[in-house]
Short mmCIF file of N, CA and C in Angstrom, two decimals:
data_model
loop_
_atom_site.label_atom_id
_atom_site.label_comp_id
_atom_site.label_asym_id
_atom_site.label_seq_id
_atom_site.Cartn_x
_atom_site.Cartn_y
_atom_site.Cartn_z
N MET A 16 25.77 -0.59 16.10
CA MET A 16 25.83 -1.73 15.21
C MET A 16 26.47 -1.29 13.90
N SER A 17 27.28 -2.16 13.34
CA SER A 17 27.95 -1.84 12.09
C SER A 17 26.94 -1.73 10.95
N SER A 18 27.37 -1.08 9.90
CA SER A 18 26.50 -0.91 8.74
C SER A 18 26.12 -2.26 8.13
N ALA A 19 27.08 -3.16 8.03
CA ALA A 19 26.80 -4.49 7.47
C ALA A 19 25.83 -5.26 8.35
N GLY A 20 26.02 -5.15 9.66
CA GLY A 20 25.11 -5.83 10.59
C GLY A 20 23.69 -5.30 10.49
N ARG A 21 23.56 -3.98 10.32
CA ARG A 21 22.24 -3.37 10.18
C ARG A 21 21.57 -3.83 8.90
N VAL A 22 22.34 -3.93 7.82
CA VAL A 22 21.79 -4.39 6.54
C VAL A 22 21.29 -5.83 6.66
N VAL A 23 22.09 -6.69 7.27
CA VAL A 23 21.70 -8.09 7.44
C VAL A 23 20.44 -8.19 8.30
N LYS A 24 20.41 -7.45 9.40
CA LYS A 24 19.25 -7.48 10.29
C LYS A 24 17.99 -6.98 9.59
N ASN A 25 18.10 -5.84 8.90
CA ASN A 25 16.94 -5.29 8.19
C ASN A 25 16.47 -6.21 7.07
N THR A 26 17.41 -6.83 6.38
CA THR A 26 17.05 -7.78 5.32
C THR A 26 16.31 -8.98 5.90
N ALA A 27 16.78 -9.48 7.02
CA ALA A 27 16.12 -10.62 7.66
C ALA A 27 14.70 -10.25 8.10
N TYR A 28 14.54 -9.05 8.67
CA TYR A 28 13.20 -8.61 9.08
C TYR A 28 12.24 -8.59 7.90
N LEU A 29 12.67 -7.93 6.82
CA LEU A 29 11.77 -7.79 5.68
C LEU A 29 11.53 -9.11 4.96
N MET A 30 12.56 -9.92 4.81
CA MET A 30 12.38 -11.20 4.14
C MET A 30 11.39 -12.07 4.91
N SER A 31 11.54 -12.12 6.22
CA SER A 31 10.61 -12.91 7.04
C SER A 31 9.18 -12.37 6.91
N ALA A 32 9.06 -11.05 6.94
CA ALA A 32 7.73 -10.44 6.83
C ALA A 32 7.10 -10.73 5.48
N PHE A 33 7.85 -10.61 4.41
CA PHE A 33 7.29 -10.84 3.08
C PHE A 33 6.92 -12.30 2.86
N VAL A 34 7.69 -13.22 3.39
CA VAL A 34 7.33 -14.64 3.29
C VAL A 34 6.03 -14.89 4.05
N GLY A 35 5.95 -14.36 5.27
CA GLY A 35 4.72 -14.51 6.05
C GLY A 35 3.52 -13.87 5.37
N GLN A 36 3.73 -12.69 4.81
CA GLN A 36 2.65 -11.99 4.12
C GLN A 36 2.17 -12.78 2.91
N LYS A 37 3.09 -13.36 2.16
CA LYS A 37 2.70 -14.14 0.98
C LYS A 37 1.90 -15.38 1.37
N LEU A 38 2.32 -16.04 2.43
CA LEU A 38 1.57 -17.22 2.90
C LEU A 38 0.17 -16.83 3.35
N LEU A 39 0.06 -15.74 4.11
CA LEU A 39 -1.25 -15.28 4.56
C LEU A 39 -2.11 -14.83 3.38
N SER A 40 -1.49 -14.19 2.40
CA SER A 40 -2.20 -13.73 1.21
C SER A 40 -2.76 -14.92 0.43
N PHE A 41 -1.97 -15.96 0.28
CA PHE A 41 -2.43 -17.16 -0.41
C PHE A 41 -3.66 -17.74 0.31
N LEU A 42 -3.59 -17.81 1.62
CA LEU A 42 -4.72 -18.31 2.42
C LEU A 42 -5.94 -17.43 2.20
N TYR A 43 -5.74 -16.12 2.25
CA TYR A 43 -6.83 -15.16 2.09
C TYR A 43 -7.52 -15.33 0.73
N PHE A 44 -6.75 -15.37 -0.35
CA PHE A 44 -7.35 -15.48 -1.68
C PHE A 44 -8.02 -16.82 -1.90
N THR A 45 -7.52 -17.86 -1.28
CA THR A 45 -8.17 -19.16 -1.36
C THR A 45 -9.55 -19.09 -0.73
N VAL A 46 -9.63 -18.48 0.44
CA VAL A 46 -10.91 -18.35 1.14
C VAL A 46 -11.86 -17.45 0.36
N VAL A 47 -11.36 -16.33 -0.16
CA VAL A 47 -12.21 -15.41 -0.94
C VAL A 47 -12.79 -16.13 -2.15
N ALA A 48 -11.97 -16.84 -2.90
CA ALA A 48 -12.43 -17.52 -4.11
C ALA A 48 -13.49 -18.56 -3.79
N ARG A 49 -13.30 -19.30 -2.71
CA ARG A 49 -14.27 -20.34 -2.35
C ARG A 49 -15.56 -19.75 -1.78
N THR A 50 -15.46 -18.60 -1.15
CA THR A 50 -16.62 -18.00 -0.49
C THR A 50 -17.53 -17.26 -1.46
N VAL A 51 -16.95 -16.46 -2.34
CA VAL A 51 -17.78 -15.60 -3.20
C VAL A 51 -18.03 -16.18 -4.59
N GLY A 52 -17.41 -17.28 -4.92
CA GLY A 52 -17.66 -17.92 -6.20
C GLY A 52 -16.91 -17.26 -7.35
N VAL A 53 -17.15 -17.79 -8.53
CA VAL A 53 -16.42 -17.36 -9.71
C VAL A 53 -16.72 -15.90 -10.05
N GLU A 54 -18.01 -15.55 -10.10
CA GLU A 54 -18.39 -14.19 -10.49
C GLU A 54 -17.91 -13.16 -9.47
N GLY A 55 -18.09 -13.46 -8.19
CA GLY A 55 -17.63 -12.56 -7.14
C GLY A 55 -16.12 -12.38 -7.14
N THR A 56 -15.41 -13.47 -7.39
CA THR A 56 -13.95 -13.39 -7.46
C THR A 56 -13.52 -12.53 -8.65
N GLY A 57 -14.21 -12.67 -9.76
CA GLY A 57 -13.92 -11.84 -10.93
C GLY A 57 -14.13 -10.37 -10.65
N ARG A 58 -15.25 -10.04 -9.99
CA ARG A 58 -15.51 -8.64 -9.62
C ARG A 58 -14.43 -8.11 -8.68
N TYR A 59 -14.08 -8.95 -7.71
CA TYR A 59 -13.06 -8.56 -6.73
C TYR A 59 -11.74 -8.22 -7.43
N PHE A 60 -11.29 -9.10 -8.32
CA PHE A 60 -10.02 -8.86 -9.00
C PHE A 60 -10.12 -7.72 -10.01
N LEU A 61 -11.29 -7.52 -10.60
CA LEU A 61 -11.49 -6.36 -11.46
C LEU A 61 -11.30 -5.08 -10.65
N ALA A 62 -11.94 -5.01 -9.49
CA ALA A 62 -11.84 -3.82 -8.64
C ALA A 62 -10.40 -3.56 -8.22
N VAL A 63 -9.71 -4.60 -7.78
CA VAL A 63 -8.33 -4.44 -7.34
C VAL A 63 -7.43 -4.04 -8.52
N SER A 64 -7.59 -4.71 -9.65
CA SER A 64 -6.76 -4.42 -10.82
C SER A 64 -7.03 -3.01 -11.35
N PHE A 65 -8.29 -2.64 -11.39
CA PHE A 65 -8.67 -1.33 -11.91
C PHE A 65 -8.05 -0.22 -11.06
N THR A 66 -8.18 -0.32 -9.74
CA THR A 66 -7.63 0.73 -8.88
C THR A 66 -6.11 0.72 -8.88
N THR A 67 -5.51 -0.44 -9.07
CA THR A 67 -4.05 -0.52 -9.11
C THR A 67 -3.49 0.31 -10.26
N MET A 68 -4.23 0.39 -11.37
CA MET A 68 -3.77 1.21 -12.50
C MET A 68 -3.64 2.68 -12.10
N PHE A 69 -4.42 3.12 -11.14
CA PHE A 69 -4.40 4.52 -10.73
C PHE A 69 -3.48 4.78 -9.53
N SER A 70 -2.94 3.73 -8.97
CA SER A 70 -2.12 3.89 -7.76
C SER A 70 -0.85 4.69 -8.03
N ILE A 71 -0.38 4.69 -9.25
CA ILE A 71 0.81 5.48 -9.59
C ILE A 71 0.56 6.96 -9.32
N LEU A 72 -0.68 7.40 -9.48
CA LEU A 72 -1.01 8.81 -9.25
C LEU A 72 -0.91 9.20 -7.78
N THR A 73 -1.04 8.24 -6.88
CA THR A 73 -1.02 8.58 -5.46
C THR A 73 0.40 8.69 -4.90
N ASP A 74 1.40 8.23 -5.64
CA ASP A 74 2.76 8.27 -5.10
C ASP A 74 3.72 9.05 -5.99
N ILE A 75 3.68 8.85 -7.26
CA ILE A 75 4.57 9.46 -8.26
C ILE A 75 6.04 9.50 -7.82
N GLY A 76 6.47 8.49 -7.10
CA GLY A 76 7.87 8.40 -6.70
C GLY A 76 8.23 9.11 -5.41
N LEU A 77 7.24 9.67 -4.73
CA LEU A 77 7.52 10.41 -3.50
C LEU A 77 8.14 9.54 -2.41
N SER A 78 7.74 8.29 -2.33
CA SER A 78 8.28 7.41 -1.29
C SER A 78 9.79 7.24 -1.45
N ASN A 79 10.24 7.02 -2.66
CA ASN A 79 11.68 6.85 -2.90
C ASN A 79 12.45 8.12 -2.58
N VAL A 80 11.91 9.25 -2.95
CA VAL A 80 12.56 10.53 -2.66
C VAL A 80 12.62 10.74 -1.15
N LEU A 81 11.54 10.41 -0.45
CA LEU A 81 11.51 10.59 1.00
C LEU A 81 12.55 9.71 1.69
N VAL A 82 12.70 8.46 1.26
CA VAL A 82 13.73 7.58 1.83
C VAL A 82 15.10 8.24 1.69
N ARG A 83 15.40 8.69 0.49
CA ARG A 83 16.71 9.29 0.23
C ARG A 83 16.95 10.54 1.07
N GLU A 84 15.95 11.41 1.12
CA GLU A 84 16.11 12.68 1.83
C GLU A 84 16.20 12.48 3.34
N VAL A 85 15.42 11.58 3.90
CA VAL A 85 15.49 11.31 5.34
C VAL A 85 16.84 10.68 5.68
N ALA A 86 17.33 9.80 4.82
CA ALA A 86 18.64 9.18 5.07
C ALA A 86 19.76 10.23 5.02
N LYS A 87 19.63 11.21 4.13
CA LYS A 87 20.65 12.26 4.02
C LYS A 87 20.63 13.21 5.22
N VAL A 88 19.41 13.66 5.59
CA VAL A 88 19.28 14.66 6.66
C VAL A 88 18.14 14.22 7.60
N PRO A 89 18.43 13.31 8.54
CA PRO A 89 17.39 12.78 9.43
C PRO A 89 16.67 13.85 10.25
N GLU A 90 17.36 14.95 10.53
CA GLU A 90 16.74 16.01 11.34
C GLU A 90 15.56 16.67 10.64
N ARG A 91 15.49 16.55 9.35
CA ARG A 91 14.39 17.16 8.58
C ARG A 91 13.23 16.20 8.35
N ALA A 92 13.25 15.04 8.97
CA ALA A 92 12.24 14.02 8.71
C ALA A 92 10.82 14.53 8.94
N ASN A 93 10.58 15.24 10.04
CA ASN A 93 9.22 15.72 10.33
C ASN A 93 8.73 16.69 9.27
N LYS A 94 9.58 17.61 8.87
CA LYS A 94 9.20 18.59 7.84
C LYS A 94 8.96 17.90 6.50
N LEU A 95 9.86 16.99 6.14
CA LEU A 95 9.69 16.25 4.89
C LEU A 95 8.40 15.44 4.89
N LEU A 96 8.13 14.77 6.01
CA LEU A 96 6.91 13.96 6.13
C LEU A 96 5.67 14.83 5.98
N ALA A 97 5.66 15.98 6.64
CA ALA A 97 4.50 16.88 6.54
C ALA A 97 4.29 17.34 5.10
N ASN A 98 5.37 17.70 4.42
CA ASN A 98 5.26 18.15 3.02
C ASN A 98 4.74 17.04 2.12
N VAL A 99 5.28 15.85 2.29
CA VAL A 99 4.86 14.73 1.43
C VAL A 99 3.41 14.35 1.72
N LEU A 100 3.02 14.35 2.99
CA LEU A 100 1.62 14.02 3.31
C LEU A 100 0.66 15.05 2.72
N GLY A 101 1.03 16.32 2.74
CA GLY A 101 0.19 17.35 2.12
C GLY A 101 0.04 17.13 0.62
N LEU A 102 1.14 16.82 -0.03
CA LEU A 102 1.09 16.54 -1.47
C LEU A 102 0.30 15.26 -1.75
N LYS A 103 0.47 14.27 -0.89
CA LYS A 103 -0.27 13.01 -1.06
C LYS A 103 -1.78 13.24 -0.94
N ALA A 104 -2.19 14.13 -0.05
CA ALA A 104 -3.62 14.41 0.10
C ALA A 104 -4.20 14.93 -1.22
N ILE A 105 -3.46 15.82 -1.87
CA ILE A 105 -3.91 16.35 -3.16
C ILE A 105 -3.92 15.24 -4.21
N LEU A 106 -2.85 14.46 -4.26
CA LEU A 106 -2.76 13.37 -5.24
C LEU A 106 -3.84 12.32 -5.01
N ALA A 107 -4.15 12.05 -3.75
CA ALA A 107 -5.21 11.08 -3.43
C ALA A 107 -6.55 11.56 -3.96
N GLY A 108 -6.82 12.85 -3.79
CA GLY A 108 -8.06 13.41 -4.32
C GLY A 108 -8.15 13.28 -5.83
N VAL A 109 -7.06 13.58 -6.50
CA VAL A 109 -7.01 13.45 -7.97
C VAL A 109 -7.21 11.98 -8.37
N SER A 110 -6.55 11.08 -7.67
CA SER A 110 -6.67 9.64 -7.98
C SER A 110 -8.09 9.14 -7.78
N LEU A 111 -8.69 9.52 -6.66
CA LEU A 111 -10.06 9.08 -6.38
C LEU A 111 -11.03 9.62 -7.43
N LEU A 112 -10.84 10.86 -7.81
CA LEU A 112 -11.69 11.45 -8.85
C LEU A 112 -11.50 10.72 -10.18
N ALA A 113 -10.27 10.40 -10.52
CA ALA A 113 -9.99 9.68 -11.77
C ALA A 113 -10.60 8.28 -11.74
N VAL A 114 -10.41 7.56 -10.64
CA VAL A 114 -10.99 6.21 -10.53
C VAL A 114 -12.50 6.27 -10.66
N HIS A 115 -13.12 7.19 -9.93
CA HIS A 115 -14.58 7.30 -9.95
C HIS A 115 -15.08 7.67 -11.35
N SER A 116 -14.45 8.65 -11.97
CA SER A 116 -14.90 9.10 -13.30
C SER A 116 -14.76 8.01 -14.36
N VAL A 117 -13.60 7.39 -14.41
CA VAL A 117 -13.36 6.37 -15.45
C VAL A 117 -14.24 5.15 -15.22
N SER A 118 -14.40 4.73 -13.97
CA SER A 118 -15.23 3.55 -13.71
C SER A 118 -16.70 3.82 -14.08
N ARG A 119 -17.16 5.03 -13.86
CA ARG A 119 -18.53 5.39 -14.27
C ARG A 119 -18.66 5.39 -15.79
N MET A 120 -17.65 5.93 -16.46
CA MET A 120 -17.70 5.99 -17.93
C MET A 120 -17.70 4.59 -18.55
N LEU A 121 -17.07 3.64 -17.88
CA LEU A 121 -17.00 2.28 -18.42
C LEU A 121 -18.29 1.49 -18.19
N GLY A 122 -19.21 2.06 -17.42
CA GLY A 122 -20.52 1.46 -17.26
C GLY A 122 -20.57 0.20 -16.41
N TYR A 123 -19.72 0.11 -15.40
CA TYR A 123 -19.76 -1.05 -14.51
C TYR A 123 -21.04 -1.07 -13.69
N SER A 124 -21.43 -2.25 -13.25
CA SER A 124 -22.63 -2.40 -12.42
C SER A 124 -22.42 -1.69 -11.08
N GLU A 125 -23.52 -1.42 -10.40
CA GLU A 125 -23.43 -0.74 -9.10
C GLU A 125 -22.61 -1.54 -8.09
N GLN A 126 -22.77 -2.85 -8.11
CA GLN A 126 -22.00 -3.70 -7.20
C GLN A 126 -20.50 -3.60 -7.49
N THR A 127 -20.15 -3.61 -8.75
CA THR A 127 -18.74 -3.47 -9.14
C THR A 127 -18.22 -2.09 -8.79
N LEU A 128 -19.05 -1.06 -9.00
CA LEU A 128 -18.64 0.31 -8.65
C LEU A 128 -18.39 0.43 -7.15
N LEU A 129 -19.22 -0.22 -6.35
CA LEU A 129 -19.02 -0.20 -4.90
C LEU A 129 -17.68 -0.86 -4.55
N MET A 130 -17.40 -1.98 -5.17
CA MET A 130 -16.13 -2.67 -4.91
C MET A 130 -14.94 -1.82 -5.35
N ILE A 131 -15.09 -1.12 -6.46
CA ILE A 131 -14.02 -0.23 -6.94
C ILE A 131 -13.83 0.93 -5.97
N THR A 132 -14.92 1.47 -5.45
CA THR A 132 -14.83 2.56 -4.48
C THR A 132 -14.09 2.10 -3.23
N ILE A 133 -14.44 0.94 -2.72
CA ILE A 133 -13.76 0.41 -1.53
C ILE A 133 -12.28 0.18 -1.83
N ALA A 134 -11.99 -0.42 -2.98
CA ALA A 134 -10.60 -0.68 -3.36
C ALA A 134 -9.81 0.62 -3.52
N SER A 135 -10.46 1.66 -4.02
CA SER A 135 -9.75 2.93 -4.20
C SER A 135 -9.46 3.59 -2.85
N LEU A 136 -10.34 3.43 -1.88
CA LEU A 136 -10.06 3.95 -0.54
C LEU A 136 -8.90 3.19 0.10
N VAL A 137 -8.87 1.89 -0.11
CA VAL A 137 -7.74 1.08 0.38
C VAL A 137 -6.45 1.53 -0.30
N MET A 138 -6.53 1.87 -1.58
CA MET A 138 -5.37 2.35 -2.32
C MET A 138 -4.79 3.61 -1.66
N VAL A 139 -5.67 4.52 -1.25
CA VAL A 139 -5.21 5.75 -0.61
C VAL A 139 -4.56 5.44 0.74
N LEU A 140 -5.18 4.57 1.52
CA LEU A 140 -4.59 4.19 2.81
C LEU A 140 -3.24 3.50 2.61
N ASP A 141 -3.15 2.68 1.59
CA ASP A 141 -1.89 2.01 1.27
C ASP A 141 -0.81 3.03 0.92
N SER A 142 -1.19 4.06 0.21
CA SER A 142 -0.25 5.11 -0.16
C SER A 142 0.29 5.83 1.07
N VAL A 143 -0.57 6.05 2.06
CA VAL A 143 -0.14 6.71 3.30
C VAL A 143 0.82 5.81 4.07
N HIS A 144 0.51 4.52 4.16
CA HIS A 144 1.41 3.66 4.93
C HIS A 144 2.76 3.50 4.22
N LEU A 145 2.78 3.60 2.90
CA LEU A 145 4.07 3.56 2.20
C LEU A 145 4.95 4.74 2.57
N ILE A 146 4.35 5.88 2.83
CA ILE A 146 5.11 7.05 3.25
C ILE A 146 5.70 6.83 4.64
N MET A 147 4.92 6.22 5.52
CA MET A 147 5.44 5.92 6.87
C MET A 147 6.60 4.93 6.78
N TYR A 148 6.45 3.94 5.92
CA TYR A 148 7.54 2.99 5.73
C TYR A 148 8.77 3.69 5.14
N ALA A 149 8.56 4.66 4.27
CA ALA A 149 9.68 5.38 3.67
C ALA A 149 10.50 6.11 4.74
N VAL A 150 9.81 6.71 5.70
CA VAL A 150 10.53 7.39 6.78
C VAL A 150 11.35 6.38 7.58
N MET A 151 10.75 5.24 7.89
CA MET A 151 11.48 4.21 8.64
C MET A 151 12.68 3.70 7.84
N ARG A 152 12.51 3.55 6.55
CA ARG A 152 13.64 3.11 5.71
C ARG A 152 14.73 4.17 5.70
N GLY A 153 14.33 5.43 5.70
CA GLY A 153 15.31 6.52 5.75
C GLY A 153 16.15 6.46 7.02
N PHE A 154 15.54 6.04 8.11
CA PHE A 154 16.26 5.86 9.37
C PHE A 154 16.91 4.49 9.48
N GLN A 155 16.80 3.69 8.45
CA GLN A 155 17.37 2.33 8.38
C GLN A 155 16.86 1.44 9.51
N ASN A 156 15.56 1.54 9.79
CA ASN A 156 14.94 0.70 10.81
C ASN A 156 13.73 0.02 10.18
N LEU A 157 13.91 -1.21 9.73
CA LEU A 157 12.85 -1.90 9.00
C LEU A 157 12.05 -2.86 9.87
N ARG A 158 12.38 -2.92 11.14
CA ARG A 158 11.65 -3.82 12.04
C ARG A 158 10.16 -3.49 12.06
N TYR A 159 9.83 -2.20 12.15
CA TYR A 159 8.42 -1.82 12.23
C TYR A 159 7.70 -2.03 10.91
N GLU A 160 8.41 -1.85 9.81
CA GLU A 160 7.81 -2.15 8.52
C GLU A 160 7.48 -3.64 8.42
N ALA A 161 8.39 -4.48 8.90
CA ALA A 161 8.16 -5.93 8.87
C ALA A 161 6.92 -6.29 9.68
N VAL A 162 6.79 -5.70 10.86
CA VAL A 162 5.61 -5.95 11.69
C VAL A 162 4.36 -5.43 10.99
N GLY A 163 4.46 -4.26 10.36
CA GLY A 163 3.33 -3.68 9.65
C GLY A 163 2.86 -4.50 8.47
N VAL A 164 3.80 -5.08 7.73
CA VAL A 164 3.45 -5.91 6.57
C VAL A 164 2.62 -7.11 7.00
N VAL A 165 3.09 -7.80 8.02
CA VAL A 165 2.37 -8.99 8.50
C VAL A 165 1.05 -8.59 9.16
N SER A 166 1.08 -7.54 9.98
CA SER A 166 -0.15 -7.09 10.65
C SER A 166 -1.21 -6.66 9.65
N GLY A 167 -0.79 -5.97 8.60
CA GLY A 167 -1.73 -5.54 7.56
C GLY A 167 -2.41 -6.72 6.89
N GLN A 168 -1.65 -7.77 6.64
CA GLN A 168 -2.24 -8.96 6.01
C GLN A 168 -3.19 -9.66 6.98
N VAL A 169 -2.83 -9.70 8.26
CA VAL A 169 -3.72 -10.31 9.26
C VAL A 169 -5.02 -9.52 9.35
N ILE A 170 -4.93 -8.20 9.31
CA ILE A 170 -6.14 -7.36 9.34
C ILE A 170 -6.99 -7.61 8.10
N THR A 171 -6.35 -7.74 6.95
CA THR A 171 -7.07 -8.03 5.71
C THR A 171 -7.83 -9.34 5.82
N ILE A 172 -7.18 -10.35 6.34
CA ILE A 172 -7.84 -11.65 6.51
C ILE A 172 -8.98 -11.55 7.50
N GLY A 173 -8.77 -10.79 8.57
CA GLY A 173 -9.80 -10.65 9.60
C GLY A 173 -11.03 -9.90 9.15
N SER A 174 -10.87 -9.05 8.14
CA SER A 174 -12.02 -8.27 7.69
C SER A 174 -12.71 -9.02 6.62
#
């Protein structure tokens, strides 16, 4: 397939996936807000927002570097992936420690701390899947990322 054809196909995959994900996300947040009420929704968004501030520590740009390096030398993808995953494990530990320490210092309630803990674990898992997507982007195959984006949102709604 030509380079232009691959770009069009990959763009269509991702655009469709992101539109589907946004629609499912809207449905999910509507249900969450109606189910847990005002206070529960506030705690939920506090937990998500709080952990999002620390998500930069789990990636520090590694995903973008991995895309570039895999695209340049696809034969090194396994070695690059192993190196990045090892570094991510260390960064995830640092991030989790930072989230836990700062949230304790701020004196949040136990229920809020539990929600922050769960959100921080999801943050780490999200960081790992971004690395997998980076490898696929390096190989210029976004079909699986598109499926993963929609599947992830369906799993979120199901849980």
